[in-house]
mmCIF file of C-alpha atoms in Angstrom:
data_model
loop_
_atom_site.group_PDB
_atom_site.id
_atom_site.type_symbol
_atom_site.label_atom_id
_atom_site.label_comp_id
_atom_site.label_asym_id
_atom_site.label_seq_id
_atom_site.Cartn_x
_atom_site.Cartn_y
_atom_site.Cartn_z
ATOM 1 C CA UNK A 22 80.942 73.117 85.884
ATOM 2 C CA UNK A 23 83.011 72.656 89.544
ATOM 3 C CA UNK A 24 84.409 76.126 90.465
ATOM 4 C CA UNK A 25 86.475 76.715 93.447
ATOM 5 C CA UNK A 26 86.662 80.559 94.828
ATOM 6 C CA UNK A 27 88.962 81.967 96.949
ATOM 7 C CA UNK A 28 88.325 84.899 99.663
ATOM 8 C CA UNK A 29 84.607 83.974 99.410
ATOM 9 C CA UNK A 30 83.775 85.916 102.320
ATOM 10 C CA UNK A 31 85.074 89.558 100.940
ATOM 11 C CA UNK A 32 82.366 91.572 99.886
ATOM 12 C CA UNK A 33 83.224 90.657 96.349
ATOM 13 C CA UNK A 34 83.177 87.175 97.172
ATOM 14 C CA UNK A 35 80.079 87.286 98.835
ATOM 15 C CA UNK A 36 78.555 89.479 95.876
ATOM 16 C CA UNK A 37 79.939 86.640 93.271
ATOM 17 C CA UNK A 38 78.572 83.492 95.850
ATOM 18 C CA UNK A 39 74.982 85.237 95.325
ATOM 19 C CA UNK A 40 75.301 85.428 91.333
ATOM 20 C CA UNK A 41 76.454 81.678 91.375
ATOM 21 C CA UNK A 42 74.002 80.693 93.735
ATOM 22 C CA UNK A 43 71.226 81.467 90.207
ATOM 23 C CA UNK A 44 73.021 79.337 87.850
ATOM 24 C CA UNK A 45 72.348 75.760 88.169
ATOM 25 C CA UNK A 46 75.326 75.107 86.173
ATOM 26 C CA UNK A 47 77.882 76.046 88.765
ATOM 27 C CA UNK A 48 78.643 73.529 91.545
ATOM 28 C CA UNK A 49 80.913 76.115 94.123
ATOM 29 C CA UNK A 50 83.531 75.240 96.399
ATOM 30 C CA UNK A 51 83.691 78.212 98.532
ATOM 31 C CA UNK A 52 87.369 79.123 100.693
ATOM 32 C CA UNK A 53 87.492 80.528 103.367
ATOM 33 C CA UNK A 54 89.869 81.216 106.255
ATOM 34 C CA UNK A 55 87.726 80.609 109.039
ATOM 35 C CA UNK A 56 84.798 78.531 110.281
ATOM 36 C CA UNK A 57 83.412 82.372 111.653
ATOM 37 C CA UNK A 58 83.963 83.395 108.028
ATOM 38 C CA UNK A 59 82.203 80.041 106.313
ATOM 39 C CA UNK A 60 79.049 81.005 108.547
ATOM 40 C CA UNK A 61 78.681 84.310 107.194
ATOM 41 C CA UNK A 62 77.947 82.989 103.630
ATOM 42 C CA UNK A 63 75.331 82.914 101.575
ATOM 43 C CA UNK A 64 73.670 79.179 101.660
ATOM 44 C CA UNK A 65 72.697 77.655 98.651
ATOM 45 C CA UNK A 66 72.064 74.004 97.722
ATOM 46 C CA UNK A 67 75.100 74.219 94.940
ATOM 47 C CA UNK A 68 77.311 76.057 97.348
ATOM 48 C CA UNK A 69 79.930 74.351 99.467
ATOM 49 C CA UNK A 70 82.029 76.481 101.763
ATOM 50 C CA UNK A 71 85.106 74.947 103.180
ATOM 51 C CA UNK A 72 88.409 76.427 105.047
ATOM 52 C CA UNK A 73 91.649 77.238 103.771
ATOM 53 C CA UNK A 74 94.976 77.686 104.667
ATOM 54 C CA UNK A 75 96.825 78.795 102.039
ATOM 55 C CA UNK A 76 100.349 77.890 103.831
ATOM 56 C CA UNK A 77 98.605 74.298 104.142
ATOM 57 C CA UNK A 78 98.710 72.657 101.019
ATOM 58 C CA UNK A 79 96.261 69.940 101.179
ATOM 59 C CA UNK A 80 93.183 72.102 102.213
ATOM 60 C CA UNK A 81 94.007 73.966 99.021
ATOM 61 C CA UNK A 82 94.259 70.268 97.266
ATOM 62 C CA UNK A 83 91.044 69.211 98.997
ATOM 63 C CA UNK A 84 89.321 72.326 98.044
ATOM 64 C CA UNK A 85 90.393 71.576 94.026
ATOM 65 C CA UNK A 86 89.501 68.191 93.796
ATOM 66 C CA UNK A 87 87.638 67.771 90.519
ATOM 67 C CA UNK A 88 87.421 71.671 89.945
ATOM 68 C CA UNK A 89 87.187 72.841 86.371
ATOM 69 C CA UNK A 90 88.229 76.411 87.175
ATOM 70 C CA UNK A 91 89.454 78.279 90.035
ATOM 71 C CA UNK A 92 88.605 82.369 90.624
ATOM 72 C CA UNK A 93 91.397 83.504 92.872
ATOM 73 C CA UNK A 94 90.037 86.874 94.657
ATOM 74 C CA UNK A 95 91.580 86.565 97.771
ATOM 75 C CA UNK A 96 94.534 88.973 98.655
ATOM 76 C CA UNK A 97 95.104 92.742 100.569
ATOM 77 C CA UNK A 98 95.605 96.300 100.190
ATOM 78 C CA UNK A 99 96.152 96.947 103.836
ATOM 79 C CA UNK A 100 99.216 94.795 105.370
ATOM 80 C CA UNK A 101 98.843 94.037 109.481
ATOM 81 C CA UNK A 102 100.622 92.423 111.934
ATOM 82 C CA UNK A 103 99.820 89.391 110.695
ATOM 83 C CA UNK A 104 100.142 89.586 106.631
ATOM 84 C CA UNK A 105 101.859 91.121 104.219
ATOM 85 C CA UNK A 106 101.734 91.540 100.378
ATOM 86 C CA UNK A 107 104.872 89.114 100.276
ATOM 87 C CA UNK A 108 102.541 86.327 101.912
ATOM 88 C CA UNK A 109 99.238 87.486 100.778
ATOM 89 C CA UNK A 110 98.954 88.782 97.606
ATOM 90 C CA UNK A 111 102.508 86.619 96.333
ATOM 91 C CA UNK A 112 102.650 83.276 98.169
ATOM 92 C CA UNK A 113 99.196 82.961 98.772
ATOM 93 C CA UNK A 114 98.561 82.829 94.936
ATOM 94 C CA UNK A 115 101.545 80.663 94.005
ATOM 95 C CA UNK A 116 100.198 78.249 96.188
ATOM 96 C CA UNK A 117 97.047 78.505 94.807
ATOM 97 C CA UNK A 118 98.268 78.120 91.086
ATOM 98 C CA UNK A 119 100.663 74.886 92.860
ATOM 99 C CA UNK A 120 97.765 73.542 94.111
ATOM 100 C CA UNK A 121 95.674 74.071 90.949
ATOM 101 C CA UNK A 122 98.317 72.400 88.608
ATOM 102 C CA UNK A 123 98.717 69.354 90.444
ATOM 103 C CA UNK A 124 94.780 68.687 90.640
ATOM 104 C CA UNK A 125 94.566 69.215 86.840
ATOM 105 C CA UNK A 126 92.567 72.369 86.696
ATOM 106 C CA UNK A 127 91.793 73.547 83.345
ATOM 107 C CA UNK A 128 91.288 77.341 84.317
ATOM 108 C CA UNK A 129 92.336 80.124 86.561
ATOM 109 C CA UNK A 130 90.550 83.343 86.818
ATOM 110 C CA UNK A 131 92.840 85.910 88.785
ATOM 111 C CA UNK A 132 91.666 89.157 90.089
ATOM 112 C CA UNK A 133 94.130 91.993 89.860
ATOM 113 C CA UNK A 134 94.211 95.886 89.468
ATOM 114 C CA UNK A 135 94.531 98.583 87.473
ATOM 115 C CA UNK A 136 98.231 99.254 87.860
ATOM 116 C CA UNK A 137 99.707 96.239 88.468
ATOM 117 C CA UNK A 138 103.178 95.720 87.099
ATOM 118 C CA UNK A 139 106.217 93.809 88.789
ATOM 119 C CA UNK A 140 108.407 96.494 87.827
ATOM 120 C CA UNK A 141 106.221 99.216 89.671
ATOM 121 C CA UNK A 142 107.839 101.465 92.169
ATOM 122 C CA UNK A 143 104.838 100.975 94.824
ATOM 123 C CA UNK A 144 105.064 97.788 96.467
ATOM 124 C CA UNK A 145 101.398 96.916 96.215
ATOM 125 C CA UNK A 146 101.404 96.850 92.308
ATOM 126 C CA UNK A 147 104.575 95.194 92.425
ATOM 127 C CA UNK A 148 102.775 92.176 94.479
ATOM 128 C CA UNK A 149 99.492 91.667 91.981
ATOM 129 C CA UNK A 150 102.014 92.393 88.832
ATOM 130 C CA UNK A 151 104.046 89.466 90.446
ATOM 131 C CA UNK A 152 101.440 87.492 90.882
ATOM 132 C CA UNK A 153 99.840 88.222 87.809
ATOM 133 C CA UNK A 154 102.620 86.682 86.433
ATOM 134 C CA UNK A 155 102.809 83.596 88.176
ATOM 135 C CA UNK A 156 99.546 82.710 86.877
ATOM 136 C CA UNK A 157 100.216 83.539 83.496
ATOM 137 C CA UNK A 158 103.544 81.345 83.872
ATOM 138 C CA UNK A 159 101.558 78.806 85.423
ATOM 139 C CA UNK A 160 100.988 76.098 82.331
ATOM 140 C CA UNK A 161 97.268 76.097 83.200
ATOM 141 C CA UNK A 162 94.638 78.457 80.932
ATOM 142 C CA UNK A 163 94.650 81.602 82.832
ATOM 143 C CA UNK A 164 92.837 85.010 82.557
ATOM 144 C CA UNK A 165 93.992 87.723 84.947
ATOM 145 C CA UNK A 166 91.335 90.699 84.928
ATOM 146 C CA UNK A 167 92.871 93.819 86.396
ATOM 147 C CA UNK A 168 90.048 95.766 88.492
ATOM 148 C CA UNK A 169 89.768 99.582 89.419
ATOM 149 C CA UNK A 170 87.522 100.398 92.482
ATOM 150 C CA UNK A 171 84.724 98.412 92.910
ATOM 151 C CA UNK A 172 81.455 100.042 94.242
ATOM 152 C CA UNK A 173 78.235 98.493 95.451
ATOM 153 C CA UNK A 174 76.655 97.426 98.653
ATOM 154 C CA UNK A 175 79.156 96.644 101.526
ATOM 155 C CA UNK A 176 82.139 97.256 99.245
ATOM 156 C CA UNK A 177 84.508 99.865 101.365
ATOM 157 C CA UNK A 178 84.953 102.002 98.760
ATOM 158 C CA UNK A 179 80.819 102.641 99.318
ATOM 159 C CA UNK A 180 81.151 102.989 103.022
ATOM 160 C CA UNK A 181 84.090 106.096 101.957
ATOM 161 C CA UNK A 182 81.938 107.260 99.298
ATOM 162 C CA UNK A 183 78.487 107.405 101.510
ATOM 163 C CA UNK A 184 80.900 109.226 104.824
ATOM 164 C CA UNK A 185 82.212 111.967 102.665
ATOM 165 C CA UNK A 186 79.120 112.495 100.535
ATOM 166 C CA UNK A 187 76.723 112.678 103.754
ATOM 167 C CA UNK A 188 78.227 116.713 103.954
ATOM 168 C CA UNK A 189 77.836 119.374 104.186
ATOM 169 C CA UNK A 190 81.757 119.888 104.547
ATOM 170 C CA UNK A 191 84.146 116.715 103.874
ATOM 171 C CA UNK A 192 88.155 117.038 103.662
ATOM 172 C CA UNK A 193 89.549 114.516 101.293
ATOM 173 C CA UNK A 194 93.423 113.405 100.270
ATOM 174 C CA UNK A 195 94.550 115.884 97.798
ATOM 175 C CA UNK A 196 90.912 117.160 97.336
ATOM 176 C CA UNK A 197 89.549 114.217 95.420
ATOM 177 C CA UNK A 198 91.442 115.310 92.365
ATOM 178 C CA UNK A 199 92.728 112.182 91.096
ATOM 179 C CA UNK A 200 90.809 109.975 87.939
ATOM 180 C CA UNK A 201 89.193 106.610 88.718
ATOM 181 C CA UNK A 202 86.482 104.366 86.871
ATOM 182 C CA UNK A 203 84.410 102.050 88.967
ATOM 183 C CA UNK A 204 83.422 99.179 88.102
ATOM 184 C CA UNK A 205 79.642 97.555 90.014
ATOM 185 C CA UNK A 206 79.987 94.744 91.568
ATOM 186 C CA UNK A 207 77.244 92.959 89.836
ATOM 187 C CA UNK A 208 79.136 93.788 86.475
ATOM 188 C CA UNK A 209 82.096 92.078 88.308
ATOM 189 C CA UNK A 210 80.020 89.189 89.330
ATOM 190 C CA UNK A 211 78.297 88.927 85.946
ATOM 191 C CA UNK A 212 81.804 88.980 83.892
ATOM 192 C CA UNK A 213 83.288 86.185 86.426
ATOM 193 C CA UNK A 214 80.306 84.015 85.764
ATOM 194 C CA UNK A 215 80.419 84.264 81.867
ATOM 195 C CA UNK A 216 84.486 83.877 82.385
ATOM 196 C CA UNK A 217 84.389 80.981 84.596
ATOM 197 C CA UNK A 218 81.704 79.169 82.726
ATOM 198 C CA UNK A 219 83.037 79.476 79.261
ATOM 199 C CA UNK A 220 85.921 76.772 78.356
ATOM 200 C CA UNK A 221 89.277 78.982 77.655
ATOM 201 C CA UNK A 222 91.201 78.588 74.751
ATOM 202 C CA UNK A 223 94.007 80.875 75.811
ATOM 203 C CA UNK A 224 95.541 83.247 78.818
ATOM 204 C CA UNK A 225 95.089 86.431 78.444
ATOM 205 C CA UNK A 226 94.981 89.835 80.586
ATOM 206 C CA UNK A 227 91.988 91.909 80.688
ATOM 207 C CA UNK A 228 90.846 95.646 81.865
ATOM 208 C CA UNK A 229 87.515 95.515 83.054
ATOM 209 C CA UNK A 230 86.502 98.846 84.209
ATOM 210 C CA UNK A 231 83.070 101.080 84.469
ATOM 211 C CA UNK A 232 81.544 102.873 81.901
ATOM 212 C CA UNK A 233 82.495 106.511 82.537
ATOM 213 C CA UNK A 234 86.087 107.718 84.149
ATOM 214 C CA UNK A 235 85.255 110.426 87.065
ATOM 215 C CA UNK A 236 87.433 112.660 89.240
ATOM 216 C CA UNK A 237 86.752 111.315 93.367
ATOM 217 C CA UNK A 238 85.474 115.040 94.162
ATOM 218 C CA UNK A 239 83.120 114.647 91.410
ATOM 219 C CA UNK A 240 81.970 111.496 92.930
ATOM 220 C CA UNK A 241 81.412 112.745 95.766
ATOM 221 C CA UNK A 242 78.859 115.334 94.706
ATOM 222 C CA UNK A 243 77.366 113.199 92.754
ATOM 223 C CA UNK A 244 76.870 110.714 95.343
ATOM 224 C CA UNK A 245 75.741 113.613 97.981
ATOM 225 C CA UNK A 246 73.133 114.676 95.041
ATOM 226 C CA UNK A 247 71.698 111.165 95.247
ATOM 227 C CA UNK A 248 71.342 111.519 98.651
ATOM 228 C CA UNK A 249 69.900 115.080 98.500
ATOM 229 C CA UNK A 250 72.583 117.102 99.947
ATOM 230 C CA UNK A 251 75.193 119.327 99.029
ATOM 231 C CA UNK A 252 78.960 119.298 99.616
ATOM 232 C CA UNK A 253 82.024 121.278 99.980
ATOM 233 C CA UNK A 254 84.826 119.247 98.839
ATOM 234 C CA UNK A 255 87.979 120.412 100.848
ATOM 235 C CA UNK A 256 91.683 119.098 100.864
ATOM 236 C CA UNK A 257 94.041 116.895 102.960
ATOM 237 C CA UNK A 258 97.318 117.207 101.632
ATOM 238 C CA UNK A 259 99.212 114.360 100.111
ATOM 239 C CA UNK A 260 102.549 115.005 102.121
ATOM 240 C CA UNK A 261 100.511 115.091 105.059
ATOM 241 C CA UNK A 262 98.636 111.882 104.686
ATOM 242 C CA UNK A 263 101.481 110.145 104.407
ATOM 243 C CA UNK A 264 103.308 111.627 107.253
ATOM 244 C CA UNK A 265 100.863 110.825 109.209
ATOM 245 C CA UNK A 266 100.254 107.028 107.750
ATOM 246 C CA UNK A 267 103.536 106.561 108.040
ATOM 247 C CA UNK A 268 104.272 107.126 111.653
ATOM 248 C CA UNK A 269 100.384 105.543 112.732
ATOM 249 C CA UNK A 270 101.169 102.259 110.484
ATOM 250 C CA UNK A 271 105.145 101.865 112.593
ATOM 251 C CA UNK A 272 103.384 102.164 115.768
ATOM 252 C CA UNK A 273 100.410 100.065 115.039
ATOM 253 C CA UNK A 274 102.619 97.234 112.514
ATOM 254 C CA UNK A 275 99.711 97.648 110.170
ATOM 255 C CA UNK A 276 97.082 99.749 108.340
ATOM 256 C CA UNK A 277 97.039 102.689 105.891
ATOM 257 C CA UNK A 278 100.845 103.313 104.481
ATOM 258 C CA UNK A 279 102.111 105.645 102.255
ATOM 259 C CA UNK A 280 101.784 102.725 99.907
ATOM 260 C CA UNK A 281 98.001 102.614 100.256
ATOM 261 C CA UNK A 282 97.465 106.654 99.753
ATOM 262 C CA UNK A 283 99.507 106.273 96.485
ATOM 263 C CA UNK A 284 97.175 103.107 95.597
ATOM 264 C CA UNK A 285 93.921 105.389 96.654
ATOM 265 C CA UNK A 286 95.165 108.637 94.859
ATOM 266 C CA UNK A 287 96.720 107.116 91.124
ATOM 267 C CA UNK A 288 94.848 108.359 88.308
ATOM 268 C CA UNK A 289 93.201 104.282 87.271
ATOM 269 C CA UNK A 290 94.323 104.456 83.452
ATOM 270 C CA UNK A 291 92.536 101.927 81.288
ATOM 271 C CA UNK A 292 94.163 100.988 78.165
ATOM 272 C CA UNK A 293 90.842 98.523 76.192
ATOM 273 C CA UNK A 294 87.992 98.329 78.425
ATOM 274 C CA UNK A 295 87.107 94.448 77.668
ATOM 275 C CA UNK A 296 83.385 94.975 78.499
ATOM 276 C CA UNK A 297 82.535 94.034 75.252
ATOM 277 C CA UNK A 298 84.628 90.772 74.459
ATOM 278 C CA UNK A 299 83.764 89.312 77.548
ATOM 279 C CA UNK A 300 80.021 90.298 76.591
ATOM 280 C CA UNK A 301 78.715 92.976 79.303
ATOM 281 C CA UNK A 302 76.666 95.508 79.624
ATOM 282 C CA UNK A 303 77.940 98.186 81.841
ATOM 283 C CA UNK A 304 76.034 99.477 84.766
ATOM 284 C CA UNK A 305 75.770 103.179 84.867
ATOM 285 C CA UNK A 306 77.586 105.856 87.703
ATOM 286 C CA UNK A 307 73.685 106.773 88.363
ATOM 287 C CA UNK A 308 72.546 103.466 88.627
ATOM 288 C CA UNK A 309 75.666 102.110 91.266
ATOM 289 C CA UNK A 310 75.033 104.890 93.324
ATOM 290 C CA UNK A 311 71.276 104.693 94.105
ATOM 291 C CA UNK A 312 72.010 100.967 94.457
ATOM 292 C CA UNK A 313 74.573 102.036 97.192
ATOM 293 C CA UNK A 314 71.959 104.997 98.729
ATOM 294 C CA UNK A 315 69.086 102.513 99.204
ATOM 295 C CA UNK A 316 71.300 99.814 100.657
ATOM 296 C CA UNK A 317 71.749 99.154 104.500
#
């Protein structure tokens, strides 16, 4: 099986190159951005990293050449100076899903969030519901599998998790108060792997989410019990946060928004956990989180 991935130097990228990198089934086409970005992953004898340029239409069409299935991760939370969720999150997957269609690719795997919807009020869900769709619109197989945080080693969402647990005071937006369910990245690896390398009959939207939903101030103290420390979990108000993002991210043309605090602070409702279709076994809360302690 020829798979081509996208944004193979994020963290989850990285995390999925490694789980390919054991199956001698998979011959991977990794994109990247930059050469600085193709020397930063990991080598294997069926990996082949190559750069992108998603406004560039034959690296894409190089990239696809003889691919069975691409996995689409790359896109942003965070807008900057230099990209946008217009470009990065829309675009950048339409020309993905272009480029796909005209080298005959029989399968598109498209990562997405809990919460997306192109109808949503918050611009960031409105750019992975958008794109959601034009994968699903696409004419090739497609699975979108909406995401809630992802936790493991070098995942940012760890490097939060490990600041505020470390104690033994931590302020967090609106006190850590809001629902999520995260998902390890191995399980995220493992489900992509099983995806990509099973021939898809139809496209379909999935929830793939962790085993247990858990308040952020909960989290926390369980992370910070991990670690052997306690923690007072106190508040930074919501109408603050955003003041404050609001002017920073004018001045700077970039960074967190009050688009990003909503993203960070909505309750991640899962409607069918598809775990068990796509046939996964769930790491535990306990089991992420030591992972995370005993990692660099």
């Amino acid at each position: 099986m020829h798979l081509c991935v996208t944004g193979a130097n994020s963290s989850v990228g990285q995390n999925l190159l490694l789980h390919l990198s054991r199956n001698p089934e998979a011959q991977v086409i990794a994109g990247v951005r930059s050469q600085q970005a193709q020397n930063a992953l990991p080598k294997a004898d069926n990996i082949t990293a190559v750069t992108l340029a998603y406004d560039e239409e034959e690296s894409l069409l190089q990239a696809m050449q003889n691919v069975d299935c691409v996995i689409h991760l790359a896109g942003i939370l965070i807008e900057s100076k230099h990209s946008n969720y217009a470009s990065a999150n829309v675009a950048a997957t339409a020309a993905v899903v272009n480029a796909a269609k005209k080298q005959g690719v029989e399968h598109i795997i498209f990562i997405s969030v809990i919460g997306a919807d192109p109808q949503a009020g918050n611009a960031y869900f409105r750019s992975k519901g958008t794109a959601e769709n034009i994968v699903t619109a696409s004419g090739i197989t497609g699975t979108v599998l909406r995401t809630p945080i992802l936790l493991g080693p070098g995942t940012a969402g760890a490097t939060s998790l490990k600041e505020a647990a470390k104690g033994p005071q931590t302020k967090v937006l609106g006190g850590g108060q809001y629902t999520m369910q995260p998902l390890d990245t191995d399980d995220l690896s493992t489900a992509l792997v099983k995806l990509a390398l099973t021939p898809a009959t139809e496209t379909r939207t999935l929830e793939l989410a962790g085993p247990e939903p858990i308040r952020y101030c909960d989290l926390i103290k369980r992370m910070a019990g991990i670690m052997g420390r306690e923690v007072e979990i106190g508040t930074v108000p919501l109408w603050l946060a955003k003041l404050g993002a609001a002017l920073t991210s004018t001045l700077r043309g970039g960074g967190i928004t009050p688009t990003v605090i909503d993203v960070i602070t909505s309750d991640e409702c899962i409607n069918h956990n598809a775990f068990e279709e796509i046939g996964l076994e769930l790491t535990s809360i306990e089991d992420t989180l030591n992972k995370i302690h005993t990692s660099e």
